[in-house]
Tab-separated table of C-alpha atoms in Angstrom:
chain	number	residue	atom	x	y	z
A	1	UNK	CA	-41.214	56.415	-22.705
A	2	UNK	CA	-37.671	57.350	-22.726
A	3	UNK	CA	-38.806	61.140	-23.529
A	4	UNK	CA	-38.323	61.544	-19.827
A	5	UNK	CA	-34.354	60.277	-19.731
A	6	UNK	CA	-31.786	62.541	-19.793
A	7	UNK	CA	-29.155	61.919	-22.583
A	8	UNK	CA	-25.449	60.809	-20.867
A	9	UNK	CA	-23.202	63.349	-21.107
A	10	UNK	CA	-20.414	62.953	-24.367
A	11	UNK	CA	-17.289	62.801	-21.951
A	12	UNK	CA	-19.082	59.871	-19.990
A	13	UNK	CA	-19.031	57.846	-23.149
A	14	UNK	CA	-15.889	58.598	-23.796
A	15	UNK	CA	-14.458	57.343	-20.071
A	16	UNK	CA	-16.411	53.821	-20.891
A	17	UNK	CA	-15.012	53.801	-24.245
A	18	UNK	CA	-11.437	53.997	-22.833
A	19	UNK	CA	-12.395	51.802	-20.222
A	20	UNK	CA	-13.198	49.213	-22.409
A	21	UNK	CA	-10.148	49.042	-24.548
A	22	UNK	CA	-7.567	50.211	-22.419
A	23	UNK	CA	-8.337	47.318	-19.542
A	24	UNK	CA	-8.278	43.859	-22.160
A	25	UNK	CA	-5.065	45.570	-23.687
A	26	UNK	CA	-3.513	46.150	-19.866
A	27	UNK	CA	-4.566	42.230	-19.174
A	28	UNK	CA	-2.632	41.094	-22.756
A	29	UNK	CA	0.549	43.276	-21.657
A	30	UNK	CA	1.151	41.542	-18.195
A	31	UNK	CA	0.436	38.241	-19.554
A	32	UNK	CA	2.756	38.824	-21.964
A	33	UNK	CA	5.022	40.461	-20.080
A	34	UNK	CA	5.180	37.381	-17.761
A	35	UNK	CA	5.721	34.948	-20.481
A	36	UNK	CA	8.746	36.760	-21.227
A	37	UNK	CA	9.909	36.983	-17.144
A	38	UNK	CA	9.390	33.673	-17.342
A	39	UNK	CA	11.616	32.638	-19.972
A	40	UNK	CA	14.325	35.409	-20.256
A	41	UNK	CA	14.323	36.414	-16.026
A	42	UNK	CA	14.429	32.494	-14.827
A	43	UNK	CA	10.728	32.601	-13.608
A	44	UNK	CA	9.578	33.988	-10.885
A	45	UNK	CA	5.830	32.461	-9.660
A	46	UNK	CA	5.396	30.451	-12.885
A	47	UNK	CA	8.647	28.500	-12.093
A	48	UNK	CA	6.872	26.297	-9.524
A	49	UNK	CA	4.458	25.015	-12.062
A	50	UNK	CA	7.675	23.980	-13.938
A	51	UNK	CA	8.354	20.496	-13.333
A	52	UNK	CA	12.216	19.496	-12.094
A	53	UNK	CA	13.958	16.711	-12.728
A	54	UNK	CA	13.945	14.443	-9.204
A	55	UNK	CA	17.031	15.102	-7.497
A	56	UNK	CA	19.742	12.261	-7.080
A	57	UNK	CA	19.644	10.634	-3.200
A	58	UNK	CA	22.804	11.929	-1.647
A	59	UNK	CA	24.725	9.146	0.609
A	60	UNK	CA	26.773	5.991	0.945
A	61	UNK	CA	27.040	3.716	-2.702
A	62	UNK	CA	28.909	1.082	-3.444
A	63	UNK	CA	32.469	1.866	-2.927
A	64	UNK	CA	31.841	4.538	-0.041
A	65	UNK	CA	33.377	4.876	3.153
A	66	UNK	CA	30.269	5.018	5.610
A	67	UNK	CA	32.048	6.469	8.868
A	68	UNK	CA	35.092	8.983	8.312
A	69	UNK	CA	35.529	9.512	11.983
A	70	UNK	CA	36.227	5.980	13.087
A	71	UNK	CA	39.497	4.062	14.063
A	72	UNK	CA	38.623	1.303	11.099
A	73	UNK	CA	38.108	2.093	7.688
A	74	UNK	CA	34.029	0.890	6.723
A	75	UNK	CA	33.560	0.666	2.897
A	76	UNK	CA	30.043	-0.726	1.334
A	77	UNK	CA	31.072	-3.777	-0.502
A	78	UNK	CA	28.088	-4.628	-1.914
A	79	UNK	CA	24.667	-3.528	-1.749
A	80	UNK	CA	21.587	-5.245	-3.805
A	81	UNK	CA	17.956	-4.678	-4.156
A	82	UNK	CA	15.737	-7.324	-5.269
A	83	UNK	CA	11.734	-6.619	-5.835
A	84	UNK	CA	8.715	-8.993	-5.893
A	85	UNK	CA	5.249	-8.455	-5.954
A	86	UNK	CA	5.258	-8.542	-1.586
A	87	UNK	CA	8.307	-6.784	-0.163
A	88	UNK	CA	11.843	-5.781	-1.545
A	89	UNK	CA	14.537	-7.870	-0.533
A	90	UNK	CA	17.683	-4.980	0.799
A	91	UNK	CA	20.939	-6.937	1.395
A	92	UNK	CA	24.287	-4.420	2.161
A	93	UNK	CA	27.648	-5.919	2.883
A	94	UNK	CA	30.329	-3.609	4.403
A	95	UNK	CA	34.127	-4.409	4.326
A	96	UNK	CA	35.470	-3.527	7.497
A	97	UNK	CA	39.768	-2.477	7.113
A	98	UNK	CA	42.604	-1.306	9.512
A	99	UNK	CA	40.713	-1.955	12.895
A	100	UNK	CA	42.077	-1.325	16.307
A	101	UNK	CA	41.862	-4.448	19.069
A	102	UNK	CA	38.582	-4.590	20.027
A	103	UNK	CA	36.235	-3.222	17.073
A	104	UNK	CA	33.047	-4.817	16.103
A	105	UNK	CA	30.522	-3.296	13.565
A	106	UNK	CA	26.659	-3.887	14.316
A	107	UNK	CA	24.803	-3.196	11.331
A	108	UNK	CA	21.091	-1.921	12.499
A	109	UNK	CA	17.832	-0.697	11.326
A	110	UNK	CA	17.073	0.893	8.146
A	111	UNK	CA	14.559	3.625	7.778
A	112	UNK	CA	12.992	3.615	4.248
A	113	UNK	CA	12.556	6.899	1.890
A	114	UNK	CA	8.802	6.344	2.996
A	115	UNK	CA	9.618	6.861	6.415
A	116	UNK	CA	8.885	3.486	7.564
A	117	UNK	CA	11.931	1.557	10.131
A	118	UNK	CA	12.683	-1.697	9.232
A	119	UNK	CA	14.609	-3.911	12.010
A	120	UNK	CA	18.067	-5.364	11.197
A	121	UNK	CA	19.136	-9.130	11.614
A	122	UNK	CA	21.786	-8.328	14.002
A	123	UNK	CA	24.717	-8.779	11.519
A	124	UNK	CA	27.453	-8.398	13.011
A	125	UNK	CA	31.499	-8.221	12.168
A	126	UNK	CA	31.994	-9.894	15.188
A	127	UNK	CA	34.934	-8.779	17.611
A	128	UNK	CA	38.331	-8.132	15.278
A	129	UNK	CA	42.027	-7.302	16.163
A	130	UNK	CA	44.312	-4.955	14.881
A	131	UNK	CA	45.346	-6.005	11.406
A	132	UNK	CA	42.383	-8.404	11.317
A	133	UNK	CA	39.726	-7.325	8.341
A	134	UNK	CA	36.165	-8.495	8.265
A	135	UNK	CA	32.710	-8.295	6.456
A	136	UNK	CA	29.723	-8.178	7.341
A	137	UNK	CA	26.154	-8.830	5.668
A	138	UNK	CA	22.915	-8.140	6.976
A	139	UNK	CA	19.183	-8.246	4.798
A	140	UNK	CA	16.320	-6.526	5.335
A	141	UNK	CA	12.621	-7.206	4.087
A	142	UNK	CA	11.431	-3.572	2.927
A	143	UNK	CA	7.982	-2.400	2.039
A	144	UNK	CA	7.317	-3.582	-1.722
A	145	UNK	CA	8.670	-0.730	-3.955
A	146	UNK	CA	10.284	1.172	-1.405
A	147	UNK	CA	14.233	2.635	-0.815
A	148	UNK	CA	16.560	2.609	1.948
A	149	UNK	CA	17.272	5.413	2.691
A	150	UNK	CA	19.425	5.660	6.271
A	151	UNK	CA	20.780	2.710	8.155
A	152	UNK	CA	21.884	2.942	11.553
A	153	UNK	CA	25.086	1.080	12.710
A	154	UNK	CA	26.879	0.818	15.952
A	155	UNK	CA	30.484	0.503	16.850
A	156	UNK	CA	32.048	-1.315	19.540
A	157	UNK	CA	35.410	-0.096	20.361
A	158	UNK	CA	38.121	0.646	23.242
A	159	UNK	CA	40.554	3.218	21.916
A	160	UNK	CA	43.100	3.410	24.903
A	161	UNK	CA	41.525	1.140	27.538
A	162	UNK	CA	40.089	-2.210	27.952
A	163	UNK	CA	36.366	-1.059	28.149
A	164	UNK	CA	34.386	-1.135	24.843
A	165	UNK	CA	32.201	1.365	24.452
A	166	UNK	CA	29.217	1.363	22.121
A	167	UNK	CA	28.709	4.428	19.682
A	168	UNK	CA	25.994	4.290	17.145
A	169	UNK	CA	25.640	6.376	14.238
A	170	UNK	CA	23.079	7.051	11.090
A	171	UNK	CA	24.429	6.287	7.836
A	172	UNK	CA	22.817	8.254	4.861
A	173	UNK	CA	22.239	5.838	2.050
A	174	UNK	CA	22.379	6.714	-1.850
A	175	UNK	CA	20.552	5.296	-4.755
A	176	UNK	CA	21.895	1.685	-4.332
């Protein structure tokens, strides 16, 4: 039955005999040599299986001015979160210093970390004078478990005339 086969030649069995050594030993070698990458080289591909620490929310805290490039000085006073099983309860009061005649500081919408925009009361510093300091609160009823994460605020000033004019700006807000 197998009179009829003609024997492989010796260097053939040689070549598989190579083959099959030299390619599990090439396989161990990068493995291994990407273990190593990994931890002496700072990574490479296997750095995004790697999991980071969350990154800390950049913006406004307690303390912070929340507009540099205004005539009045706006510094969050106070700034609470308060969760329950249906919604989280945001409530941010900002001390408002050093005004010019005229100034008033709306506080707005916020737009949550979730992307969601949740309408403002309408708080209001109402219309100060120079010299004259104010506060204002407003509250917000946010998604259950979620952040603030911008709140938008307008100013109502007239620097050199008689005419206020509205400017509204996006305030980034930190972990709060």
């Amino acid at each position: 039955m197998f009179d009829d086969v003609d024997p492989p030649e010796v260097s053939m069995v040689r070549v598989l005999i190579v083959l099959a050594i030299a390619i599990p030993i090439a396989i161990e070698v990068v493995t291994f040599g990407g273990l190593i990458a990994h931890y002496v080289g700072g990574g490479g591909q296997g750095a995004a299986a790697t999991p980071t620490p969350a990154a800390e929310v950049d913006g406004a805290t307690v303390g912070d001015e929340i507009l540099s490039g205004t005539a009045a000085t706006e510094r969050v006073d106070g700034a609470t979160l308060t969760d329950d099983d249906n919604a989280t309860q945001f409530v941010l009061t900002v001390a408002v210093t050093d005004p010019i005649d005229g100034y008033e500081l709306r506080l707005g919408a916020v737009t949550t970390r979730e992307g969601r925009t949740v309408e403002g009361s309408g708080a209001t510093t109402g219309t100060l004078d120079t010299g004259e300091d104010g506060l204002v609160t407003g509250a917000w009823e946010l998604p259950a478990g979620d952040r603030p994460d911008t709140l938008t605020v307008t100013v109502v000033a007239a620097p050199g005339n008689d005419t206020p004019t509205p400017r509204g700006y996006t305030v980034d807000l930190g972990d709060l």
